[in-house]
Amino acid sequence: MKLTGAEILCQSLEHLGVKHIFGYPGGAILPVYDALGKSKLHHILVRHEQGATHMADGYARATGGVGVAMATSGPGATNMVTGIATAMLDSSPVVCITGQVGSKLLGSDAFQEIDITGITMPITKHNVIVTRVEDIARTVREAFIIANSGRPGPVLVDITKDAQQASTEFDWNASLPKLPPKRVRPSLDKAELDRAVELLNSAKRPLILAGHGIMISGAMKAFEQFVRAGQFHVAMTLLGIGCFPANDPLNLGMMGMHGEAWVNHAIQEADLLIAVGMRFDDRVTGDLRTYAKSARKIHIEIDRAEINKNVKVDAALVGDAREVLEQLLPCIDRKERTAWQSRITEMKGDSAVRDIQSLPDTGHLYAAHVINDLWKETGGDAVVVTDVGQHQMWEAQYYHHNRPRTLITSGGLGTMGFALPAAIGAKFAKPEADVWVVVGDGGFQMTMCELATIVQEKIKVNIAIINNGFLGMVRQWQEFFYDKRYVATPLVAPDFAALANAFGIRGERVTSRGDVTSTIRAARAFKESVLIDFRVEQEDSVYPMVPAGASLHEMIRRPHNPLVETAAEP
Ligand SMILES: Cc1cc2nc3c(=O)[nH]c(=O)nc-3n(C[C@H](O)[C@H](O)[C@H](O)COP(=O)(O)OP(=O)(O)OC[C@H]3O[C@@H](n4cnc5c(N)ncnc54)[C@H](O)[C@@H]3O)c2cc1C
Ligand SMILES: Cc1ncc(C[n+]2csc(CCOP(=O)(O)OP(=O)(O)O)c2C)c(N)n1
Ligand SMILES: [Mg+2]
């Protein structure tokens, strides 16, 4: 049967298992919207195309599947750029479909013509313009494979309007992908494997650096067996949080710029680092010249380009984390490393750790309290989607995630405005989940228009605004490094609770600690979305902090203050 390109696109997406598309219409994509109306696909109308890409990204991160975003040509497509870059830097499988002007008009500066494949070249894993109806099904099929294989990433498919309108025979089974033959991965280099095993079994002070790649690989079980077999301690990157339970005694917490002090010290004192699915980001290493000088390094990583990119390693195991860990597992000797264990305990003790919940209420509402109370009240089971800034770091420190894919956050690009739309995407992916947005007063104002999407789609997503009246993370840098000259960081905001009401959403305001838990509890019990404006201490800072470019052990620690540094339980 003959179908139009637009119909072929919709049918292809159905064949690929797509259920939800986040998008916004316009002239160059109208034929597709017309076909969408006749398909089984659920289209979610966003309020800004950036939101569509973050929703697709949140959808992907919540499940590990592909998220789909759609926009028209020109401004619709350029509005997607930030979301595409966000997905790229965090290896998230997103497919973006954009309409393009008719193929005969290409290059003529036609109305809403923009070279979106040119613009997104460096921020997509792959992109392509389709000008022939015959190529649509195959290209979309290829896009899904590329987005979610190997190291995942965003793919953009730009389809000209004439290709959407033209008709051709549609045969899904005949529309086979024409990708270069999958490189048969040679089994692991024997010499590298032997060296890794020798290093693993002879180490006295080993430490695992667990990253996002463990989640992407679905390697959680193999990883846990590996950890137990070697009795290794685990430190996590921001994006690795959740890949190993926070409540496991072998889990030490987050590493890096705002990581736990004892984790950073342990990295500097370790004699072996085993990096699994992490890419030694500069927020993780600090000054490379002084990074883990006494440690040999093993890197388990799927992308060969990451090997020796930032940190030179002694054994490189290039491959999928699960497969590599399964190969290593039978070779690991179980070792009790009592001296190393006591050293780590000693370092923990030195960090003045106390349970912040038991501190007397001094009349201040600290962000850390709010997040720790949210953790307790949700039993640690919520899917928390954060924005970027101080609240993001406090979330990482004070909400203890035991399950994978329960913290969704923009790490590599650090995109303010990510949280609200990404949470909407996560809710569509996991309708049963208790989804919470943890967002700053600055970032929320960047994409708050998506509150209307929540209302139109009748979904329940609870929103905790950590309102400190500042672009807090930048204010913190100004406090530490610019002599407290707060240029352009004090921030006027609307009355967020009243704003929520204007959208038809219940809004609450909390100013004292005593009201935190009851308000969270009531929000969870309410059947619709609730926005809570937490008016927190304005000039609190995130500790510890490794100043940009400093050595990992050179942390700025919290000065004498009623709050402790981090949230580890005593
Ligand atoms: C304000 C702010 C502060 C931050 N502070 C910190 C901080 O203190 N500590 C911190 O850790 N981060 C911090 N970050 C985040 C940081 O910038 C990086 O995003 C993060 O460290 C990256 O973590 P990752 O390497 O685990 O994940 P990614 O960047 O997603 O890298 C994943 C790696 O796994 C590999 N991989 C993918 N699939 C597989 C597979 N199947 N098998 C094996 N490997 C695979 C990929 O090739 C890639 O190399 C901060 C971000 C912001 C915005
Ligand atoms: C789109 C974008 N613009 C600017 C920045 C730089 N930036 C990083 S954190 C931050 C402040 C965030 O303020 P807020 O949302 O209120 O969160 P807080 O740090 O106060 O918790 C800024 C401006 C960014 N990460 N993203
Ligand atoms: Mg703020």
XYZ file of C-alpha atoms and ligand atoms in Angstrom:
650
model
C 0.000 0.000 0.000
C 1.160 3.514 -0.796
C 1.642 5.869 2.131
C 2.879 9.423 2.438
C 6.271 10.085 3.971
C 4.499 11.508 7.019
C 2.453 8.330 7.442
C 5.530 6.191 6.898
C 7.322 8.113 9.642
C 4.484 7.516 12.101
C 4.192 3.837 11.230
C 7.951 3.396 11.483
C 7.944 4.969 14.941
C 5.183 2.569 15.972
C 7.223 -0.373 14.648
C 10.139 0.862 16.721
C 8.001 0.691 19.857
C 7.587 4.421 20.325
C 4.610 5.407 22.463
C 5.290 9.056 23.275
C 6.567 11.988 21.241
C 7.359 15.355 22.799
C 6.976 18.127 20.286
C 5.680 21.386 18.895
C 4.188 21.884 15.423
C 4.872 24.343 12.634
C 4.626 24.683 8.858
C 7.493 22.447 7.783
C 6.373 19.505 9.934
C 2.604 19.885 9.461
C 2.187 16.832 7.220
C 3.661 14.710 10.024
C 1.311 16.254 12.590
C -1.610 15.463 10.319
C -0.481 11.836 10.192
C 0.198 11.787 13.942
C -3.448 12.593 14.545
C -4.393 9.347 12.792
C -1.754 7.216 14.529
C -1.621 5.505 17.922
C 1.275 7.686 19.029
C 0.698 9.944 22.022
C 1.973 13.421 21.189
C 2.726 15.666 24.147
C 2.479 19.328 23.261
C 5.308 21.176 24.992
C 5.590 24.938 25.510
C 9.095 25.346 24.104
C 11.124 22.964 21.937
C 13.975 22.949 24.471
C 11.432 21.358 26.786
C 10.682 18.689 24.178
C 14.319 17.618 23.986
C 14.722 17.558 27.782
C 11.511 15.549 28.090
C 12.791 13.026 25.540
C 16.079 12.956 27.455
C 14.359 12.456 30.832
C 12.246 9.708 29.249
C 15.402 7.997 27.973
C 17.289 8.311 31.255
C 14.377 6.971 33.298
C 14.163 3.770 31.256
C 17.266 3.279 29.127
C 15.077 3.376 26.003
C 15.066 6.037 23.282
C 13.202 9.331 23.821
C 11.698 11.116 20.822
C 11.337 14.874 20.282
C 9.830 16.678 17.297
C 9.888 20.243 16.001
C 9.402 22.333 12.945
C 12.199 23.867 10.865
C 14.031 27.108 11.690
C 13.278 28.397 15.199
C 11.687 25.121 16.244
C 14.854 23.269 15.365
C 17.242 25.843 16.856
C 15.259 25.819 20.115
C 16.231 22.156 20.372
C 19.953 22.825 20.352
C 20.484 23.107 24.135
C 18.585 19.902 24.777
C 20.513 18.030 22.113
C 23.836 19.199 23.548
C 22.673 18.191 27.034
C 21.912 14.672 25.796
C 25.200 14.502 23.912
C 27.381 15.332 26.889
C 25.634 12.764 29.086
C 25.429 10.003 26.432
C 21.639 9.932 26.399
C 19.750 8.223 23.538
C 17.418 10.826 22.064
C 16.049 10.954 18.520
C 15.019 14.406 17.290
C 12.868 14.740 14.212
C 12.669 18.115 12.540
C 10.726 19.325 9.548
C 12.700 21.070 6.812
C 11.684 23.292 3.898
C 11.012 21.602 0.561
C 14.115 20.096 -1.044
C 13.917 22.473 -4.025
C 14.131 25.439 -1.653
C 17.172 24.193 0.239
C 19.942 26.763 0.244
C 17.658 29.638 -0.808
C 17.154 31.164 2.657
C 13.558 30.086 2.394
C 11.106 30.971 5.160
C 12.244 29.205 8.362
C 15.069 27.460 6.562
C 18.064 26.769 8.779
C 20.874 24.284 8.272
C 20.061 22.295 11.398
C 22.269 19.351 10.436
C 25.143 21.817 10.106
C 24.330 23.473 13.432
C 24.005 20.203 15.330
C 26.959 18.446 13.706
C 29.203 18.711 16.792
C 26.433 17.983 19.311
C 24.858 14.892 17.792
C 26.204 11.375 17.589
C 24.811 11.355 14.062
C 22.530 13.554 12.000
C 21.040 13.334 8.545
C 18.762 15.205 6.169
C 16.198 13.121 4.291
C 14.919 14.503 0.987
C 13.306 11.363 -0.521
C 10.211 9.629 0.794
C 11.806 6.254 0.004
C 14.528 6.879 2.604
C 12.377 7.792 5.597
C 11.685 4.377 7.130
C 15.248 3.119 6.775
C 16.761 6.350 8.094
C 14.549 6.451 11.169
C 15.379 2.821 11.849
C 19.076 3.604 11.611
C 18.640 6.622 13.882
C 17.244 4.442 16.677
C 20.052 1.899 16.355
C 22.749 4.572 16.386
C 21.199 6.497 19.287
C 21.069 3.508 21.587
C 24.033 1.299 20.725
C 27.635 1.430 21.871
C 27.998 4.752 23.629
C 24.500 6.229 23.292
C 23.810 9.763 22.118
C 21.374 12.037 20.309
C 20.549 11.607 16.616
C 18.735 14.206 14.527
C 16.694 13.369 11.434
C 15.711 16.395 9.341
C 12.965 15.595 6.808
C 12.066 17.950 3.962
C 8.423 18.838 3.547
C 8.203 17.345 0.041
C 9.542 14.026 1.365
C 6.802 14.081 4.027
C 4.149 14.762 1.395
C 5.263 12.386 -1.362
C 3.958 8.804 -1.408
C 5.599 5.448 -1.872
C 5.070 1.779 -1.101
C 5.731 1.057 2.566
C 7.173 -2.244 3.633
C 8.715 -2.127 7.100
C 10.404 -5.494 6.739
C 12.109 -4.387 3.547
C 13.269 -1.092 5.049
C 16.426 -2.554 6.461
C 19.079 -0.382 8.010
C 22.166 0.121 5.901
C 24.735 0.655 8.571
C 28.379 -0.255 8.289
C 28.810 -3.825 9.538
C 28.956 -3.839 13.321
C 32.584 -3.993 14.243
C 33.050 -7.399 15.762
C 34.644 -6.458 19.007
C 37.721 -8.542 19.449
C 37.537 -10.318 22.749
C 39.400 -8.358 25.358
C 43.084 -7.928 24.764
C 44.581 -10.835 26.712
C 47.622 -8.897 27.888
C 45.460 -6.016 29.191
C 43.138 -8.450 30.925
C 46.025 -10.298 32.591
C 47.553 -7.024 33.715
C 44.209 -5.877 35.134
C 43.747 -9.125 37.066
C 47.250 -8.895 38.463
C 46.659 -5.294 39.548
C 43.288 -6.189 41.089
C 44.653 -9.095 43.080
C 47.767 -7.372 44.333
C 46.235 -4.024 45.332
C 46.279 -3.089 49.002
C 44.274 0.124 48.722
C 41.917 -0.335 45.744
C 38.975 1.925 44.988
C 36.320 1.661 42.287
C 35.195 4.793 40.465
C 31.674 3.922 39.348
C 30.130 5.898 36.520
C 27.083 6.347 34.324
C 28.315 3.630 31.928
C 27.327 0.973 34.495
C 23.696 2.064 34.222
C 23.870 2.405 30.440
C 25.299 -1.096 30.201
C 22.717 -2.530 32.611
C 25.694 -3.928 34.516
C 24.355 -3.394 38.048
C 24.225 -7.086 38.949
C 27.648 -7.923 37.502
C 29.017 -4.818 39.181
C 27.673 -5.820 42.578
C 29.140 -9.319 42.235
C 32.474 -7.800 41.256
C 32.431 -5.426 44.236
C 31.610 -8.230 46.662
C 34.128 -10.633 45.153
C 36.984 -8.218 45.694
C 35.505 -6.400 48.718
C 36.236 -3.173 46.886
C 35.097 0.214 48.116
C 33.026 2.197 45.642
C 33.033 5.916 44.880
C 30.464 7.290 42.448
C 30.413 10.066 39.904
C 27.368 12.342 39.903
C 25.910 10.400 36.987
C 26.885 7.069 38.531
C 24.714 7.653 41.605
C 22.212 4.816 41.937
C 24.294 2.177 40.147
C 25.210 0.697 43.543
C 23.043 1.127 46.656
C 23.927 4.164 48.751
C 23.171 2.192 51.916
C 25.786 -0.478 51.193
C 28.725 -0.165 53.594
C 31.134 -0.478 50.658
C 29.632 2.605 49.022
C 31.574 5.672 50.098
C 29.547 8.282 48.204
C 30.265 10.843 45.516
C 33.735 11.878 44.349
C 34.941 15.146 42.873
C 34.447 18.881 43.218
C 31.570 18.525 45.684
C 32.174 14.907 46.610
C 32.656 13.580 50.111
C 35.965 14.695 51.608
C 36.934 11.144 52.574
C 36.252 9.904 49.041
C 38.590 12.481 47.534
C 41.254 11.682 50.115
C 40.796 7.960 49.487
C 41.336 8.558 45.750
C 44.550 10.423 46.495
C 45.771 7.636 48.817
C 44.613 4.628 46.779
C 47.130 2.318 45.130
C 44.639 1.182 42.478
C 41.708 2.947 40.815
C 39.260 0.823 38.860
C 37.254 3.223 36.681
C 34.069 1.646 35.347
C 31.975 3.515 32.742
C 33.196 6.965 33.749
C 35.190 9.479 31.781
C 37.406 11.310 34.300
C 35.584 14.626 33.880
C 37.490 17.621 35.237
C 34.873 18.008 38.006
C 35.958 14.553 39.093
C 39.741 14.772 38.886
C 40.724 18.330 39.839
C 44.298 19.099 38.808
C 45.437 16.189 36.647
C 49.090 16.693 37.584
C 48.396 15.726 41.172
C 45.522 13.310 40.593
C 45.857 9.911 42.315
C 49.631 9.938 42.000
C 50.153 6.741 43.954
C 47.512 4.728 42.116
C 47.772 2.410 39.154
C 44.661 2.671 37.021
C 42.341 0.260 35.216
C 39.755 1.734 32.833
C 36.675 -0.259 31.785
C 35.101 1.811 29.015
C 33.165 1.245 25.805
C 34.487 4.249 23.919
C 38.124 3.795 22.941
C 38.455 7.572 22.549
C 38.052 7.938 26.328
C 41.098 5.782 27.087
C 44.081 7.910 28.134
C 42.120 11.074 27.201
C 42.386 12.788 30.574
C 44.083 10.230 32.780
C 46.747 7.799 31.614
C 45.848 4.254 32.607
C 47.826 1.054 33.170
C 45.230 -1.379 31.839
C 42.485 -0.469 29.341
C 39.590 -2.884 29.038
C 37.636 -1.566 26.073
C 34.154 -3.008 25.950
C 30.728 -3.101 27.492
C 30.954 -2.783 31.287
C 28.772 -5.819 31.971
C 30.698 -8.083 29.611
C 34.068 -6.949 30.951
C 33.026 -7.315 34.599
C 31.663 -10.785 33.904
C 34.993 -11.783 32.395
C 36.939 -10.392 35.329
C 34.704 -11.886 38.009
C 36.084 -15.441 38.124
C 39.632 -14.092 38.366
C 39.150 -11.947 41.482
C 40.566 -13.063 44.821
C 38.556 -12.086 47.882
C 40.758 -9.992 50.154
C 40.118 -8.520 53.568
C 41.940 -5.211 53.553
C 41.683 -4.271 57.202
C 44.346 -1.562 57.160
C 42.696 0.220 54.202
C 39.269 -0.195 55.763
C 40.437 1.379 59.028
C 42.120 4.207 57.159
C 38.860 4.972 55.344
C 36.895 4.833 58.598
C 39.418 7.204 60.121
C 39.041 9.638 57.200
C 35.269 9.504 57.552
C 35.468 10.242 61.259
C 37.691 13.192 60.543
C 34.980 14.769 58.430
C 32.918 15.772 61.461
C 30.000 13.728 60.321
C 26.824 14.023 62.319
C 23.220 13.391 61.474
C 21.914 16.753 60.343
C 18.399 15.750 61.239
C 19.226 15.668 64.902
C 20.676 19.170 64.966
C 18.650 21.706 66.935
C 16.303 23.822 64.847
C 17.972 27.223 64.846
C 15.135 28.868 62.981
C 16.961 28.550 59.686
C 15.706 26.480 56.802
C 18.666 24.905 55.031
C 18.402 23.344 51.590
C 20.211 20.275 52.877
C 17.473 19.792 55.488
C 14.755 20.004 52.872
C 16.445 17.426 50.663
C 17.285 15.092 53.524
C 13.677 15.299 54.715
C 12.481 14.607 51.169
C 14.703 11.521 51.147
C 13.296 10.289 54.449
C 9.698 11.050 53.550
C 9.886 9.305 50.160
C 11.765 6.337 51.623
C 14.520 7.045 49.115
C 12.275 5.590 46.422
C 11.407 8.667 44.376
C 12.735 9.462 40.935
C 14.382 12.808 41.590
C 15.075 15.054 38.639
C 17.315 17.973 39.489
C 18.262 21.188 37.831
C 21.758 22.672 37.969
C 23.349 24.548 40.823
C 23.753 24.258 44.580
C 20.501 22.349 45.039
C 21.788 19.757 42.547
C 24.877 19.141 44.653
C 22.898 19.018 47.900
C 20.586 16.502 46.294
C 23.582 14.350 45.373
C 24.878 14.589 48.947
C 21.682 14.339 50.978
C 19.281 12.152 48.996
C 20.594 8.617 49.170
C 19.730 6.665 46.038
C 19.637 2.901 46.271
C 18.301 2.142 42.828
C 19.587 2.922 39.325
C 17.983 5.627 37.186
C 16.381 7.342 40.192
C 18.555 10.443 39.945
C 18.189 12.258 36.629
C 20.432 15.281 36.267
C 22.390 17.212 33.664
C 26.045 16.575 34.478
C 28.234 17.316 31.495
C 26.559 20.404 30.055
C 25.046 21.464 33.375
C 21.921 22.816 31.720
C 19.746 25.067 33.863
C 16.098 24.577 32.929
C 16.546 20.816 32.542
C 14.660 19.596 35.603
C 11.001 20.408 35.013
C 10.790 19.145 31.424
C 13.054 16.136 32.078
C 10.792 15.166 34.991
C 7.756 15.311 32.714
C 9.564 12.922 30.357
C 10.488 10.626 33.251
C 6.862 10.555 34.423
C 5.677 9.423 30.995
C 8.344 6.725 31.008
C 7.482 5.576 34.542
C 3.869 6.576 35.234
C 3.821 4.720 38.563
C 6.921 6.456 39.929
C 6.892 9.147 42.591
C 8.601 11.841 40.478
C 10.068 14.909 42.198
C 11.624 17.955 40.622
C 14.350 19.551 42.755
C 15.097 22.893 41.165
C 16.581 26.297 41.950
C 14.687 29.572 41.732
C 16.913 30.523 38.786
C 16.689 27.360 36.667
C 12.964 27.024 37.304
C 12.386 30.403 35.663
C 14.081 29.157 32.503
C 11.518 26.471 31.593
C 8.605 27.062 33.976
C 6.280 27.404 31.003
C 6.159 23.598 31.005
C 3.839 23.764 34.017
C 1.156 24.166 31.377
C 2.219 20.876 29.793
C 1.737 19.146 33.175
C -1.767 20.558 33.415
C -2.726 19.777 29.827
C -1.474 16.191 30.147
C -2.957 15.775 33.644
C 0.174 14.185 35.067
C 1.430 14.249 38.640
C 4.916 15.591 39.163
C 5.795 17.239 42.463
C 8.057 20.254 42.368
C 10.373 21.383 45.160
C 11.826 24.808 44.434
C 14.906 25.406 46.550
C 14.425 29.151 46.630
C 17.493 30.971 47.946
C 16.914 34.255 46.114
C 20.196 33.825 44.270
C 21.802 32.126 41.340
C 23.300 30.282 44.260
C 26.126 28.316 42.716
C 27.476 31.398 40.948
C 27.000 33.447 44.131
C 29.085 30.837 45.938
C 31.948 31.286 43.440
C 31.650 35.061 43.901
C 31.790 34.595 47.670
C 34.885 32.396 47.520
C 36.817 33.830 44.586
C 35.485 37.349 43.837
C 35.449 38.871 47.314
C 31.666 38.607 47.700
C 30.942 40.922 44.781
C 27.508 39.548 43.961
C 27.182 40.836 40.423
C 24.075 39.605 38.607
C 23.317 36.811 41.063
C 20.606 38.253 43.365
C 17.443 37.134 41.694
C 13.897 38.427 41.812
C 11.322 35.710 41.363
C 7.573 35.623 41.121
C 5.515 34.260 44.004
C 5.960 30.666 42.865
C 2.942 29.331 44.757
C 0.696 31.982 43.189
C 2.275 31.261 39.812
C 1.444 27.583 40.205
C -2.148 28.553 41.029
C -2.318 30.624 37.857
C -1.462 27.475 35.929
C -4.078 25.502 37.848
C -1.536 23.750 40.068
C -1.605 23.658 43.856
C 1.146 25.827 45.310
C 2.608 25.846 48.837
C 5.254 27.888 50.585
C 7.469 26.582 53.380
C 9.649 28.849 55.481
C 10.426 26.763 58.559
C 11.845 23.338 59.082
C 8.901 22.167 61.100
C 6.661 22.369 58.035
C 8.904 20.525 55.577
C 7.858 16.950 56.245
C 4.142 17.593 56.600
C 4.058 19.605 53.365
C 5.931 16.891 51.465
C 3.608 14.267 52.906
C 0.506 16.222 51.890
C 1.911 16.800 48.393
C 2.501 13.081 47.932
C -1.002 12.269 49.078
C -2.612 14.833 46.750
C -3.681 13.319 43.447
C -2.489 16.197 41.270
C 0.852 17.957 40.937
C 1.966 20.203 43.796
C 4.595 22.928 43.703
C 6.362 23.762 46.974
C 8.363 26.958 47.290
C 10.974 26.247 49.987
C 12.369 29.587 51.144
C 15.800 28.462 52.254
C 18.829 30.199 53.741
C 20.114 32.611 51.110
C 23.861 32.534 51.527
C 24.633 28.932 52.334
C 27.364 27.196 50.324
C 28.014 23.661 49.150
C 30.907 21.979 50.964
C 33.362 20.503 50.510
C 34.533 22.238 47.366
C 37.600 21.583 45.279
C 38.263 24.967 43.634
C 38.456 24.711 39.840
C 41.932 23.544 38.882
C 43.027 22.715 42.456
C 44.206 19.279 43.549
C 41.502 16.877 44.628
C 42.649 16.878 48.258
C 42.727 20.694 48.470
C 39.127 21.110 49.492
C 37.470 24.163 50.963
C 35.736 22.778 54.039
C 32.698 24.093 55.818
C 33.741 26.690 58.399
C 32.430 26.397 61.915
C 28.706 26.237 61.352
C 25.744 24.408 62.794
C 25.464 22.373 59.630
C 27.738 19.456 58.929
C 29.578 19.042 55.724
C 27.809 16.097 54.192
C 24.911 13.846 54.886
C 26.492 10.514 55.688
C 24.708 8.901 58.598
C 26.806 8.735 61.775
C 27.356 22.151 39.081
C 27.954 20.811 38.766
C 28.841 20.232 39.659
C 29.350 18.963 39.424
N 30.147 18.385 40.382
C 30.480 17.083 40.260
C 31.157 16.393 41.315
O 31.472 16.942 42.353
N 31.418 15.078 41.151
C 31.054 14.400 40.000
O 31.274 13.197 39.904
N 30.454 15.045 38.984
C 30.143 16.351 39.094
N 29.468 16.967 38.069
C 29.147 16.183 36.862
C 30.323 16.102 35.903
O 30.425 17.320 35.205
C 30.145 14.930 34.905
O 28.931 15.057 34.244
C 30.158 13.562 35.584
O 31.265 13.443 36.442
C 30.215 12.479 34.524
O 30.007 11.229 35.093
P 30.339 9.911 34.283
O 31.718 9.991 33.741
O 30.012 8.785 35.186
O 29.209 9.890 33.146
P 29.236 10.258 31.578
O 29.794 11.584 31.353
O 27.863 9.974 31.101
O 30.230 9.204 30.972
C 29.876 7.849 30.911
C 31.056 7.055 30.402
O 30.663 5.685 30.334
C 30.986 5.177 29.040
N 30.023 4.142 28.697
C 28.814 4.295 28.117
N 28.225 3.108 27.936
C 29.073 2.191 28.419
C 29.024 0.769 28.491
N 27.966 0.062 28.042
N 30.086 0.121 29.036
C 31.157 0.821 29.485
N 31.268 2.158 29.409
C 30.221 2.830 28.897
C 30.917 6.369 28.115
O 31.663 6.134 26.939
C 31.487 7.481 28.991
O 32.881 7.536 28.924
C 28.992 18.264 38.249
C 28.140 18.861 37.337
C 27.608 20.110 37.590
C 26.653 20.692 36.601
C 21.633 27.656 30.882
C 22.648 27.967 31.917
N 23.046 29.241 32.112
C 23.969 29.529 33.062
C 24.532 28.533 33.817
C 25.571 28.858 34.880
N 25.062 28.502 36.209
C 25.381 27.358 36.832
S 24.636 27.170 38.312
C 23.883 28.666 38.170
C 22.986 29.192 39.268
C 21.736 28.401 39.410
O 20.850 29.126 40.240
P 19.537 28.467 40.788
O 18.785 27.838 39.682
O 18.799 29.424 41.610
O 20.105 27.258 41.676
P 20.980 27.370 43.037
O 22.421 27.298 42.655
O 20.631 28.665 43.699
O 20.570 26.170 43.823
C 24.226 29.292 36.959
C 23.756 30.624 36.545
C 24.112 27.220 33.554
N 24.625 26.173 34.200
N 23.154 26.966 32.622
Mg 18.866 29.817 43.614
